[in-house]
Amino acid sequence: MSTQGYDDELRSERGYVAGLYTRLDAERARVKGAYQAALRGNGETPMERDVEVRALAHEAKRLDVADDGLCFGRLVTRSGEHRYIGRIGLVDEDNDYEPVLLDWRAPASRAFYVATAANPEGMRRRRQFHTRGRQVIDFTDEVLGRPDGAEPGARGDAALLAAVNAPRGDGMRDIVATIQAEQDEIIRLDHPGVLVVEGGPGTGKTVVALHRVAYLLYTQRERMERHGVLVVGPNPGFLNHIARVLPSLGESDVVFMTPGDLVPGLRATADDTPEAARLKGSPAILDVLAAAVADRQRLPERPLPIELGGVTVRIDAETTEWAIEEARASGLPHNEARAVFTEIVTYVLTERAIARIGRGWLSRHDRAAWEDLRSELLTELADHEAFTAALDELWPVLAPEELLASLLSSPERLRAAGADRALWRAEGDAWTVSDVALLDELIELLGTDKAAEKSAQRAAERERGAEASYAADVLDTLVGRQDSMDDDDHLFATDLLYAEDLADRFVERDTRDLAERAAADRDWTYRHVVVDEAQELSEMDWRVLMRRCPGRSFTVVGDLAQRRSVAGATSWKRMLEPYVPGRWRYRSLSVNYRTPAEIMSVAAALLAEFAPGSRPPESVRACGVQPWSRRVTEEDLPAAIEEFVQDEDARAGTHVVIGPPGVPGAVLPSDTKGLEFDAVLVVEPARILADGPRGAAELYVALTRATQRLGVLHQGPLPRALAGLAETGSPAPAGRPRRA
């Protein structure tokens, strides 16, 4: 294409994209007006109004995210039809709703990501726009169906390379403009069960999983949006890093959590020993929890006397044993089965009391008198303090937190439950992430306190009745005042409002959006769940997640080679087959889009040592900067770290110092999982390697966080896998002078 032809094309494309923004602005104004009108109300019921307001708010968010990079490409079919591809879809309402911009998730957009020279998918040309804000800066063309895939001067990979080489910002960016064919195949895969996506560092598995969520919400909107999507990540820093991706794609009905957040209100502030974490993550802990609950279902050491109807009856071991057997046989959770236990004990006590009270004058043949006396005794037992205390001793109402805390802090209770002594800790309620799955299991084992729930419900009904009564008095006062008026045509208050309606206005309504409501509700179930860094989850963690998604629709991403948890996955089949036998699929990503070849070669040498069966991903690019190492003394280490930080502060992009505990200014490798930085300084790799059972995986994570520059500081000899690093007297990369 000549320079003049290129300029004319660029001018034409800028005009078209400007027209798309005009349509976007008009649609925003329309939705904003409808939203304001809905807030004022149009005579509909409060529920109808809330539904309309939420729908319009969701549409407004969808339109807002499209402002930057609304349109990022164009396809030309073999017949000459032009298809513009963007973040959202727009139509021409004046031309029979003809599409003027295709949503990237639409089937007609797929060729933009998967068409190749060998398989052009019916396309002649693919054009990718480079934009800044609302402005098209330039474009690159790729001619499809040619042997070489492009005409002279075309830059088919320009958009991808520009994206991966750009300095990193504060969070992960979407890849909607640069999705590659192997990624697109996973994003659009039609599989209703569990999809496992495994890939090494930099293969984009996280962002692919998030784009898959956006795709599923687009194609299955009605089925999915009422329940939302759960995204589970390893730590809060990771979740903050990825939090912008889905909103940038127009999706907000998504809940982000770590495994430690899955029981609302619980804060995990302590760490388990590796052995305790292994024990808590194993299914064998289920027997321990069941035994801990059963241990609270007790026989009395001696008969418990109960004064009833003027006589003394006793709860003995035989009665209690019968009641326990019946309660357990009911299959109900512990707290709900208390009603069965209470029923048996009550029956025995009342039968014994009636027999003593009616001795000499009452027989079972006089059923009416017998039942009348039983009714009186039941009324007496309802408020009987000694009877309630006996029930609390023999079959107490249990809370999950209290039960688990008392179990873990008591050697006697652990022994009674058949648990390993390694689970003991001094502070029972010093919660760890591994405790979350145990508490979730106990919620299932214990159930709710039905008696307390009924009491709360009765109190709410009484409060509601009082509000309605008050409202009725207010209306009576208003009507009385109007009765004294001379105007026969006045409008009565009751013509507009009744007491129940007035009471409704004092009811506090839940105005939280779906994500807020779901995050606060332990019993909320999701239509789809994304699990990132899934290799770290234990078998008990998976039980929790499966409860959150009864439909078993998951996108699972991870890398077994990066596993650091002793309770984590060694096999995807072992974790998933018990829940979705035959309903899970495996896909792998083989291309590293983040880590340049120079850095990946260092990490690959380490991988070959600790996971010789794993194949490192192939880097798509080189950065031209070789990783370096520098040996320092203990006294020089802080200054060397500071020199690296100051040098990187002067550059665009992000940087991080990663090291073992105790290194000044460094973060732990585990805290950087899933994150990426332009420059990384790894301090004391030998200590990382020696720290814990998965030290090699920790070091592998640290070495693969950088997108441009990697440096290593060490006091002792380098680990063998890193011995090939070029030693330098300064942490400044090659080609950059040392700071004076």
XYZ file of C-alpha atoms in Angstrom:
740
model
C 0.000 0.000 0.000
C 1.373 3.419 -0.962
C 1.850 6.154 1.604
C -1.032 8.118 0.073
C -3.255 5.054 0.079
C -2.378 4.328 3.701
C -3.194 7.927 4.721
C -6.546 7.769 2.934
C -7.391 4.459 4.610
C -6.372 5.777 8.019
C -8.536 8.855 7.540
C -11.484 6.653 6.524
C -11.061 4.358 9.522
C -10.816 7.296 11.900
C -14.086 8.632 10.501
C -15.827 5.283 10.933
C -14.610 4.835 14.507
C -15.623 8.425 15.323
C -19.122 7.531 14.098
C -19.157 4.526 16.420
C -18.335 6.775 19.369
C -21.177 9.103 18.355
C -23.544 6.141 18.527
C -22.046 5.074 21.850
C -22.562 8.532 23.356
C -26.161 8.660 22.125
C -26.877 5.234 23.610
C -25.314 6.289 26.904
C -27.523 9.370 27.031
C -30.616 7.272 26.315
C -29.789 4.739 29.036
C -28.945 7.493 31.525
C -32.307 9.165 30.887
C -34.168 5.879 31.279
C -32.241 5.184 34.498
C -33.186 8.565 35.994
C -36.819 8.003 35.013
C -36.795 4.552 36.607
C -35.417 6.006 39.832
C -38.320 8.457 39.969
C -40.770 5.631 39.384
C -43.399 5.221 36.684
C -46.285 3.821 38.692
C -44.962 0.275 38.767
C -44.527 -1.819 41.901
C -41.361 -1.404 44.007
C -40.128 -4.800 42.834
C -40.643 -3.927 39.166
C -38.886 -0.634 39.740
C -35.885 -2.338 41.381
C -35.587 -4.806 38.496
C -35.666 -2.010 35.919
C -33.169 0.139 37.830
C -30.702 -2.735 38.164
C -31.028 -3.690 34.491
C -30.393 -0.111 33.375
C -27.459 0.252 35.789
C -25.952 -2.918 34.318
C -26.408 -1.576 30.781
C -24.810 1.732 31.787
C -21.750 -0.126 33.114
C -21.525 -2.102 29.870
C -21.465 1.092 27.853
C -19.008 2.853 30.147
C -16.268 0.249 29.785
C -16.254 0.589 26.007
C -14.888 4.131 25.927
C -11.225 3.147 25.581
C -10.529 0.912 22.604
C -14.166 0.603 21.518
C -13.173 -0.783 18.123
C -9.888 -2.593 17.638
C -10.111 -4.271 14.249
C -11.814 -5.077 10.994
C -12.343 -8.182 8.904
C -12.919 -8.193 5.151
C -14.668 -11.282 3.823
C -13.981 -12.822 0.449
C -17.186 -11.194 -0.816
C -15.906 -7.773 0.277
C -18.102 -7.356 3.381
C -16.543 -5.314 6.199
C -16.954 -6.472 9.793
C -15.724 -4.181 12.552
C -14.827 -5.913 15.836
C -14.968 -4.259 19.265
C -15.592 -4.533 22.978
C -19.370 -4.370 22.625
C -21.895 -4.645 19.814
C -23.619 -1.628 18.251
C -26.405 -1.553 15.659
C -27.893 0.977 13.260
C -31.476 1.373 14.471
C -32.405 3.331 11.335
C -31.239 0.559 9.033
C -33.135 -2.481 10.294
C -30.746 -2.846 13.245
C -27.827 -3.650 10.958
C -24.663 -4.383 13.025
C -22.103 -1.611 12.761
C -19.798 -3.099 15.408
C -19.612 -6.768 16.369
C -19.029 -7.816 19.961
C -15.729 -9.723 20.140
C -17.624 -12.686 21.613
C -20.098 -12.978 18.726
C -19.667 -16.033 16.456
C -19.080 -13.747 13.467
C -16.037 -12.274 15.266
C -14.250 -15.564 15.786
C -12.292 -15.362 12.533
C -10.578 -12.230 13.824
C -8.703 -14.445 16.285
C -8.334 -17.783 14.512
C -8.006 -17.059 10.776
C -4.586 -17.951 9.354
C -2.967 -17.978 5.960
C -3.625 -21.717 5.692
C -7.174 -21.493 7.110
C -8.537 -18.018 6.328
C -12.065 -18.837 7.600
C -13.587 -17.163 4.554
C -11.708 -13.920 5.194
C -9.515 -11.931 2.835
C -7.935 -9.449 5.214
C -7.557 -8.786 8.927
C -6.858 -5.254 10.096
C -5.827 -4.373 13.649
C -6.162 -0.832 14.944
C -3.718 0.766 17.370
C -5.660 3.279 19.425
C -5.086 5.831 22.129
C -8.289 6.770 23.895
C -10.847 7.413 21.145
C -8.271 8.017 18.436
C -7.042 5.479 15.865
C -3.273 6.011 15.728
C -2.475 3.560 12.941
C -3.303 0.082 11.745
C -1.640 -3.088 10.525
C -2.976 -5.385 7.824
C -2.663 -9.114 7.355
C -3.720 -10.643 4.067
C -5.202 -14.099 4.565
C -5.157 -17.004 2.164
C -1.685 -16.210 0.788
C 1.162 -18.716 1.072
C 3.182 -16.350 3.264
C 0.153 -15.007 5.112
C 0.836 -11.354 4.382
C 1.659 -8.874 1.716
C 4.951 -6.985 1.761
C 5.135 -4.544 4.650
C 2.289 -6.108 6.631
C 2.938 -6.604 10.365
C 0.764 -9.532 11.404
C 2.120 -9.794 14.958
C 2.575 -6.082 15.563
C -0.404 -5.701 17.915
C 0.571 -8.728 19.986
C 4.226 -7.737 20.268
C 3.308 -4.153 21.119
C 1.070 -5.432 23.918
C 3.581 -7.820 25.473
C 6.437 -5.337 25.231
C 4.493 -2.424 26.722
C 5.375 -1.398 30.301
C 3.185 -3.025 32.964
C 0.697 -0.923 34.880
C -0.990 -1.467 38.217
C -3.143 -4.387 37.129
C -3.707 -7.044 34.491
C -5.047 -5.817 31.168
C -7.536 -7.594 28.961
C -6.241 -9.193 25.758
C -9.430 -8.741 23.795
C -7.552 -7.099 20.899
C -4.753 -9.682 20.775
C -6.326 -13.053 21.594
C -4.369 -15.807 19.866
C -5.833 -18.864 18.168
C -4.954 -21.396 20.904
C -6.415 -19.019 23.495
C -9.585 -18.390 21.484
C -10.226 -22.114 21.164
C -10.291 -22.398 24.951
C -12.336 -19.234 25.472
C -15.117 -20.454 23.173
C -14.988 -24.157 24.032
C -18.504 -25.564 24.320
C -18.202 -27.778 27.385
C -20.763 -27.690 30.218
C -18.574 -29.339 32.858
C -15.102 -28.641 34.198
C -12.426 -27.284 31.873
C -8.823 -27.546 33.080
C -6.392 -25.136 31.422
C -2.777 -25.841 32.267
C 0.072 -23.642 31.173
C 3.475 -22.543 32.300
C 4.387 -19.014 33.342
C 3.335 -16.275 30.950
C 1.018 -18.399 28.815
C -1.952 -16.201 29.660
C -4.024 -18.893 31.372
C -5.492 -16.445 33.890
C -6.567 -13.858 31.372
C -7.893 -16.613 29.088
C -10.043 -17.911 31.949
C -11.423 -14.411 32.586
C -12.212 -13.898 28.898
C -13.952 -17.273 28.946
C -16.166 -15.978 31.744
C -17.008 -12.903 29.662
C -17.792 -15.179 26.712
C -20.051 -17.452 28.787
C -21.894 -14.457 30.244
C -22.427 -13.194 26.698
C -23.662 -16.500 25.259
C -25.577 -17.714 28.342
C -26.635 -14.402 29.856
C -30.102 -15.380 31.044
C -28.916 -18.606 32.681
C -25.843 -17.175 34.374
C -26.375 -13.577 35.389
C -28.968 -14.177 38.122
C -26.488 -16.255 40.086
C -23.231 -14.709 38.893
C -19.711 -16.049 38.627
C -17.151 -16.742 41.358
C -13.443 -16.176 40.698
C -11.096 -17.762 43.254
C -7.467 -16.619 43.366
C -4.518 -17.363 45.666
C -4.225 -14.053 47.550
C -5.702 -10.517 47.736
C -2.809 -9.044 45.761
C -3.543 -11.365 42.865
C -7.250 -10.537 42.959
C -6.466 -6.815 42.898
C -4.201 -7.466 39.929
C -6.935 -9.142 37.856
C -9.924 -7.169 39.152
C -10.061 -4.792 36.164
C -10.219 -7.388 33.423
C -13.878 -8.423 33.612
C -15.236 -4.898 34.257
C -13.212 -3.736 31.237
C -15.133 -6.337 29.232
C -18.480 -5.114 30.549
C -19.072 -7.793 33.183
C -19.725 -6.838 36.812
C -21.769 -9.751 38.224
C -18.574 -11.421 39.407
C -17.389 -12.185 42.939
C -13.645 -12.324 43.644
C -12.455 -14.396 46.620
C -9.446 -16.209 47.985
C -9.913 -19.695 49.505
C -9.796 -17.949 52.885
C -12.887 -15.863 52.034
C -15.267 -18.724 51.272
C -16.868 -18.593 54.727
C -18.144 -14.995 55.081
C -17.015 -13.129 58.165
C -14.018 -15.351 58.886
C -10.528 -13.834 58.859
C -7.576 -16.164 58.417
C -4.601 -14.503 60.121
C -2.371 -17.449 61.096
C -0.356 -20.041 59.174
C -0.383 -23.805 59.502
C 2.696 -25.957 59.703
C 3.151 -27.997 56.493
C 2.077 -31.156 58.331
C -1.064 -29.538 59.739
C -1.942 -28.176 56.286
C -1.496 -31.642 54.783
C -3.735 -33.247 57.413
C -6.445 -30.607 57.063
C -6.429 -30.901 53.285
C -6.872 -34.672 53.280
C -10.324 -36.321 53.094
C -9.343 -38.272 56.222
C -10.139 -35.131 58.213
C -13.825 -35.789 57.498
C -13.782 -38.703 59.943
C -12.137 -36.470 62.552
C -14.825 -33.795 62.186
C -17.654 -36.330 62.333
C -16.109 -37.861 65.451
C -15.716 -34.409 67.036
C -19.433 -33.784 66.560
C -20.355 -37.231 67.869
C -18.166 -36.620 70.912
C -20.547 -33.811 71.938
C -23.531 -36.192 71.855
C -23.057 -37.569 75.361
C -24.504 -40.100 77.777
C -25.013 -38.755 81.308
C -22.430 -39.910 83.841
C -25.305 -40.336 86.311
C -29.101 -39.985 85.898
C -30.187 -36.341 85.677
C -33.220 -35.540 87.903
C -36.044 -33.438 86.427
C -38.906 -32.143 88.570
C -42.031 -32.462 86.440
C -45.670 -32.204 87.474
C -44.768 -32.506 91.129
C -42.793 -35.728 90.703
C -39.126 -36.429 89.987
C -38.190 -38.267 86.800
C -34.694 -38.945 85.518
C -32.851 -38.851 82.209
C -30.769 -42.013 82.389
C -28.121 -43.507 80.116
C -30.561 -45.974 78.534
C -33.003 -43.227 77.527
C -30.197 -41.017 76.235
C -28.669 -43.836 74.196
C -32.048 -44.507 72.539
C -32.511 -40.805 71.812
C -28.991 -40.509 70.341
C -29.550 -43.524 68.088
C -32.843 -42.135 66.779
C -31.396 -38.648 66.236
C -28.402 -39.990 64.313
C -30.584 -42.332 62.281
C -32.679 -39.373 61.120
C -29.826 -38.276 58.878
C -30.338 -34.669 59.894
C -27.433 -32.348 60.736
C -26.559 -32.246 64.431
C -28.418 -29.064 65.410
C -31.531 -30.049 63.481
C -31.421 -33.607 64.850
C -31.619 -32.114 68.354
C -35.402 -31.955 67.798
C -35.491 -35.753 67.354
C -33.314 -36.247 70.425
C -35.549 -33.903 72.429
C -38.692 -35.667 71.226
C -37.497 -39.077 72.458
C -36.333 -37.760 75.837
C -39.549 -35.759 76.246
C -41.642 -38.805 75.439
C -39.868 -40.933 78.035
C -40.027 -38.264 80.767
C -43.699 -37.445 80.227
C -44.663 -41.127 80.105
C -42.855 -41.752 83.386
C -44.305 -38.635 85.005
C -47.868 -39.469 83.918
C -47.509 -42.998 85.238
C -46.453 -41.685 88.660
C -48.916 -38.814 88.822
C -51.850 -40.985 87.742
C -50.963 -44.005 89.846
C -54.176 -45.457 91.244
C -56.621 -43.331 89.226
C -55.402 -43.035 85.594
C -54.872 -45.810 83.069
C -53.855 -45.784 79.418
C -57.409 -46.712 78.480
C -58.457 -43.189 79.425
C -56.703 -41.666 76.416
C -58.305 -38.240 76.686
C -57.197 -37.690 80.289
C -53.797 -39.146 79.536
C -53.255 -36.737 76.607
C -54.569 -33.767 78.593
C -52.007 -34.459 81.299
C -49.278 -34.893 78.677
C -50.187 -31.507 77.191
C -49.804 -29.851 80.615
C -46.419 -31.500 81.124
C -45.216 -30.449 77.669
C -46.141 -26.865 78.462
C -44.178 -27.113 81.687
C -41.130 -28.544 79.903
C -41.121 -25.719 77.345
C -39.848 -23.292 80.016
C -38.116 -25.819 82.261
C -34.594 -24.562 83.026
C -33.274 -27.874 84.360
C -34.623 -29.751 81.342
C -33.066 -27.239 78.917
C -29.755 -27.474 80.783
C -29.852 -31.261 80.535
C -30.450 -31.079 76.765
C -27.572 -28.629 76.403
C -25.312 -31.034 78.257
C -26.315 -34.154 76.346
C -27.028 -32.751 72.846
C -25.879 -29.108 72.764
C -26.525 -26.638 69.964
C -23.085 -26.254 68.386
C -21.501 -23.442 66.389
C -18.816 -24.417 63.814
C -16.248 -21.909 65.088
C -16.665 -22.929 68.733
C -16.489 -26.628 67.937
C -13.378 -26.396 65.747
C -11.551 -23.996 68.089
C -12.158 -26.233 71.088
C -11.108 -29.295 69.093
C -7.809 -27.873 67.819
C -6.783 -26.428 71.191
C -7.541 -29.556 73.243
C -5.281 -32.622 73.146
C -8.069 -34.586 74.873
C -10.698 -33.688 72.254
C -8.244 -34.408 69.414
C -7.504 -37.795 70.923
C -11.208 -38.546 71.335
C -11.799 -37.676 67.663
C -8.927 -39.879 66.497
C -6.943 -36.920 65.196
C -3.213 -36.534 64.732
C -1.446 -34.536 67.471
C 0.104 -32.328 64.781
C -3.267 -30.531 64.534
C -2.968 -29.115 68.059
C -2.396 -25.395 68.540
C -2.491 -23.196 71.617
C -5.018 -20.696 70.250
C -7.943 -22.582 68.844
C -9.470 -19.589 67.059
C -6.223 -18.443 65.384
C -7.749 -19.249 61.996
C -5.738 -20.390 59.001
C -6.772 -20.733 55.358
C -6.891 -24.521 55.793
C -9.497 -24.088 58.547
C -11.988 -22.590 56.095
C -12.748 -25.929 54.447
C -13.133 -27.541 57.881
C -15.550 -24.850 59.047
C -17.528 -25.162 55.837
C -17.779 -28.902 56.411
C -18.931 -28.330 59.989
C -21.646 -25.985 58.777
C -22.958 -28.925 56.763
C -22.571 -31.379 59.657
C -24.176 -29.104 62.231
C -26.913 -27.379 60.256
C -28.917 -24.556 61.752
C -30.654 -24.097 65.071
C -34.278 -24.479 63.963
C -35.662 -23.396 67.325
C -33.682 -20.163 67.209
C -34.767 -19.564 63.612
C -38.453 -20.010 64.518
C -38.045 -17.665 67.462
C -36.472 -15.017 65.229
C -39.216 -15.484 62.649
C -41.936 -15.033 65.277
C -40.196 -11.891 66.536
C -40.047 -10.498 62.987
C -43.741 -11.241 62.488
C -44.580 -9.455 65.740
C -42.514 -6.450 64.683
C -44.215 -6.423 61.301
C -47.641 -6.528 62.952
C -46.704 -3.640 65.241
C -45.576 -1.566 62.248
C -48.816 -2.275 60.396
C -50.847 -1.367 63.499
C -48.949 1.906 63.859
C -49.498 2.657 60.176
C -53.218 1.971 60.560
C -53.402 4.461 63.445
C -51.659 7.079 61.281
C -54.168 6.548 58.478
C -57.107 6.735 60.898
C -55.796 10.096 62.115
C -55.487 11.364 58.546
C -58.995 10.205 57.659
C -60.388 11.813 60.834
C -58.866 15.129 59.879
C -60.252 14.894 56.357
C -63.748 14.055 57.703
C -63.872 17.503 59.304
C -63.249 19.215 55.980
C -66.098 21.031 54.209
C -65.097 19.937 50.694
C -67.194 16.896 49.759
C -64.787 16.086 46.927
C -61.638 15.743 49.029
C -59.402 12.695 48.430
C -59.162 10.289 51.370
C -55.746 8.979 52.443
C -57.074 5.433 52.154
C -57.855 6.069 48.479
C -54.092 6.153 47.935
C -52.535 4.041 50.641
C -53.396 1.265 53.041
C -51.713 0.322 56.293
C -49.711 -2.560 54.785
C -48.469 -0.273 52.010
C -47.450 2.372 54.521
C -45.660 -0.218 56.643
C -43.791 -1.377 53.529
C -42.206 2.050 53.278
C -40.435 1.523 56.570
C -38.960 -1.842 55.529
C -35.241 -1.656 54.860
C -34.668 -2.935 51.342
C -31.554 -4.726 50.148
C -30.000 -2.374 47.599
C -26.725 -4.287 47.243
C -25.773 -5.497 43.785
C -25.466 -9.198 43.004
C -21.754 -9.433 43.731
C -22.160 -7.841 47.173
C -25.092 -10.073 48.106
C -23.372 -13.235 46.895
C -20.102 -12.492 48.692
C -21.927 -12.106 52.017
C -24.013 -15.289 51.678
C -22.322 -18.588 52.431
C -25.247 -20.498 50.894
C -25.149 -18.599 47.597
C -24.603 -20.857 44.577
C -22.964 -19.743 41.344
C -23.534 -20.741 37.751
C -19.807 -20.800 37.004
C -16.602 -20.795 39.032
C -13.080 -19.883 37.929
C -10.257 -21.318 40.043
C -6.813 -19.834 39.470
C -3.564 -21.317 40.787
C -5.710 -24.409 41.240
C -2.723 -26.637 41.888
C -2.586 -25.158 45.412
C -6.076 -26.323 46.412
C -6.487 -29.362 48.628
C -9.088 -32.077 48.281
C -11.031 -30.422 51.109
C -10.917 -27.074 49.279
C -12.547 -28.715 46.288
C -15.424 -29.954 48.466
C -16.131 -26.335 49.403
C -16.063 -25.132 45.811
C -18.272 -27.937 44.536
C -20.927 -26.889 47.059
C -20.796 -23.364 45.647
C -21.560 -24.602 42.126
C -24.088 -27.463 42.044
C -24.085 -27.375 38.231
C -20.358 -28.250 38.248
C -19.456 -25.582 35.670
C -15.804 -24.636 36.242
C -12.820 -23.152 34.467
C -9.745 -24.386 36.315
C -6.324 -22.916 35.546
C -2.982 -23.826 37.021
C 0.426 -25.377 36.575
C 1.313 -28.520 38.516
C 4.996 -27.621 38.234
C 4.396 -24.493 40.322
C 2.659 -26.276 43.209
C 4.011 -25.237 46.610
C 1.303 -26.532 48.980
C 1.896 -29.975 50.450
C -1.861 -30.519 50.266
C -2.154 -29.312 46.663
C -2.771 -31.212 43.456
C -0.367 -33.749 42.062
C -2.956 -34.841 39.498
C -6.009 -33.082 38.056
C -7.783 -36.434 37.761
C -7.369 -37.163 41.457
C -8.960 -33.853 42.394
C -11.809 -33.743 39.880
C -12.852 -37.272 38.983
C -14.768 -37.856 42.273
C -17.051 -34.899 41.489
C -17.327 -34.879 37.688
C -16.446 -38.382 36.459
C -16.001 -38.155 32.719
C -17.182 -34.518 32.646
C -13.882 -32.696 32.736
C -11.689 -31.710 29.817
C -8.001 -30.832 29.701
C -6.397 -28.179 27.513
C -2.876 -26.792 27.608
C -1.279 -23.509 26.603
C 2.196 -23.847 25.139
C 3.249 -20.314 24.189
C 4.746 -17.910 26.720
C 3.573 -14.382 25.926
C 5.048 -12.740 29.036
C 8.520 -14.076 29.775
C 11.189 -13.309 27.163
C 13.382 -16.134 25.906
C 16.459 -14.856 27.738
C 14.734 -15.156 31.132
C 12.794 -18.320 30.318
C 16.006 -20.186 29.511
C 17.164 -19.596 33.090
C 13.842 -20.771 34.550
C 13.772 -23.772 32.210
C 17.116 -24.980 33.569
C 15.620 -24.985 37.072
C 12.444 -26.701 35.864
C 14.484 -29.473 34.285
C 16.017 -30.230 37.698
C 12.926 -30.362 39.918
C 10.275 -31.398 37.369
C 12.103 -33.171 34.549
C 8.850 -34.381 32.999
C 7.479 -30.856 32.548
C 8.032 -28.968 29.320
C 8.598 -25.212 29.626
C 6.423 -22.973 27.461
C 8.017 -21.518 24.341
C 8.590 -17.773 24.570
C 7.095 -15.753 21.726
C 9.762 -13.069 21.864
C 13.211 -12.025 22.999
C 13.879 -8.764 24.842
C 17.574 -8.346 24.058
C 18.560 -7.993 27.743
C 20.415 -10.858 29.384
C 19.615 -11.771 33.028
C 22.463 -10.966 35.407
C 23.698 -12.003 38.834
C 25.862 -10.265 41.397
C 27.576 -11.658 44.469
C 27.455 -9.343 47.490
C 28.421 -9.426 51.143
C 25.847 -9.284 53.905
C 26.798 -5.642 54.543
C 26.437 -4.686 50.863
C 23.082 -6.419 50.319
C 20.748 -3.569 51.443
C 22.638 -1.031 49.314
C 22.523 -3.333 46.279
C 18.764 -3.759 46.665
C 18.313 0.001 46.994
C 20.411 0.564 43.869
C 18.121 -1.743 41.886
C 14.998 0.024 43.204
C 16.313 3.484 42.382
C 17.377 2.420 38.915
C 13.933 0.963 38.177
C 12.109 3.932 39.676
C 13.647 5.997 36.889
C 12.076 3.749 34.246
C 8.508 3.308 33.064
C 6.727 0.210 34.301
C 6.758 -1.878 37.454
C 9.363 -3.760 39.480
C 9.613 -5.971 42.539
C 12.206 -7.473 44.856
C 11.550 -11.148 45.700
C 13.346 -13.038 48.415
C 13.090 -15.348 51.423
C 11.806 -14.069 54.787
C 13.950 -11.374 56.367
C 15.271 -9.718 53.209
C 14.688 -5.946 53.520
C 12.117 -4.625 51.070
C 11.450 -8.048 49.534
C 8.177 -9.917 49.102
C 7.864 -13.686 49.314
C 7.637 -15.664 46.054
C 4.192 -16.937 47.051
C 2.912 -13.350 47.197
C 3.783 -12.790 43.532
C 2.004 -15.836 42.099
C 0.048 -14.861 39.011
C 1.556 -11.359 38.931
C 3.909 -9.816 36.390
C 6.454 -6.997 36.520
C 8.743 -5.305 34.028
C 11.769 -5.930 36.237
C 12.422 -8.465 39.000
C 15.289 -8.744 41.454
C 15.582 -12.192 43.070
C 17.558 -12.144 46.309
C 19.255 -15.199 47.819
C 17.892 -17.891 45.450
C 19.718 -20.631 47.385
C 17.733 -19.753 50.530
C 14.472 -19.785 48.585
C 15.400 -23.170 47.161
C 16.142 -24.561 50.621
C 13.118 -23.015 52.347
C 10.381 -25.602 52.670
C 9.369 -28.707 50.754
C 8.459 -26.786 47.588
C 11.386 -24.376 47.489
C 12.164 -25.191 43.855
C 8.633 -24.275 42.803
C 8.931 -21.034 44.801
C 12.139 -20.093 42.997
C 10.588 -21.010 39.638
C 7.745 -18.612 40.362
C 10.185 -15.839 41.321
C 12.277 -16.250 38.159
C 9.271 -16.095 35.820
C 7.587 -12.885 36.979
C 9.650 -10.519 34.791
C 8.609 -9.325 31.339
C 11.821 -7.423 30.524
C 14.635 -7.569 33.082
C 15.818 -10.097 35.672
C 18.610 -9.722 38.202
C 19.863 -11.953 41.019
C 21.718 -10.995 44.202
C 23.413 -13.741 46.218
C 25.865 -14.064 49.091
C 26.870 -17.698 48.720
C 27.246 -19.820 45.591
C 24.389 -19.771 43.099
C 22.194 -22.867 42.763
C 23.449 -25.131 39.991
C 20.542 -24.279 37.661
C 21.453 -20.583 37.824
C 25.194 -21.053 37.442
C 25.060 -19.838 33.839
C 23.959 -16.323 34.815
C 26.478 -13.658 33.838
C 28.138 -12.150 36.891
C 28.275 -8.371 36.953
C 29.653 -5.799 39.339
C 26.386 -3.859 39.194
C 22.716 -4.737 39.127
C 22.247 -2.505 36.091
C 21.437 -4.622 32.990
C 23.833 -4.808 30.095
C 23.835 -1.680 28.019
C 22.851 0.570 30.929
C 25.644 2.322 32.876
C 26.002 1.873 36.582
C 24.658 4.744 38.668
C 27.331 7.061 40.038
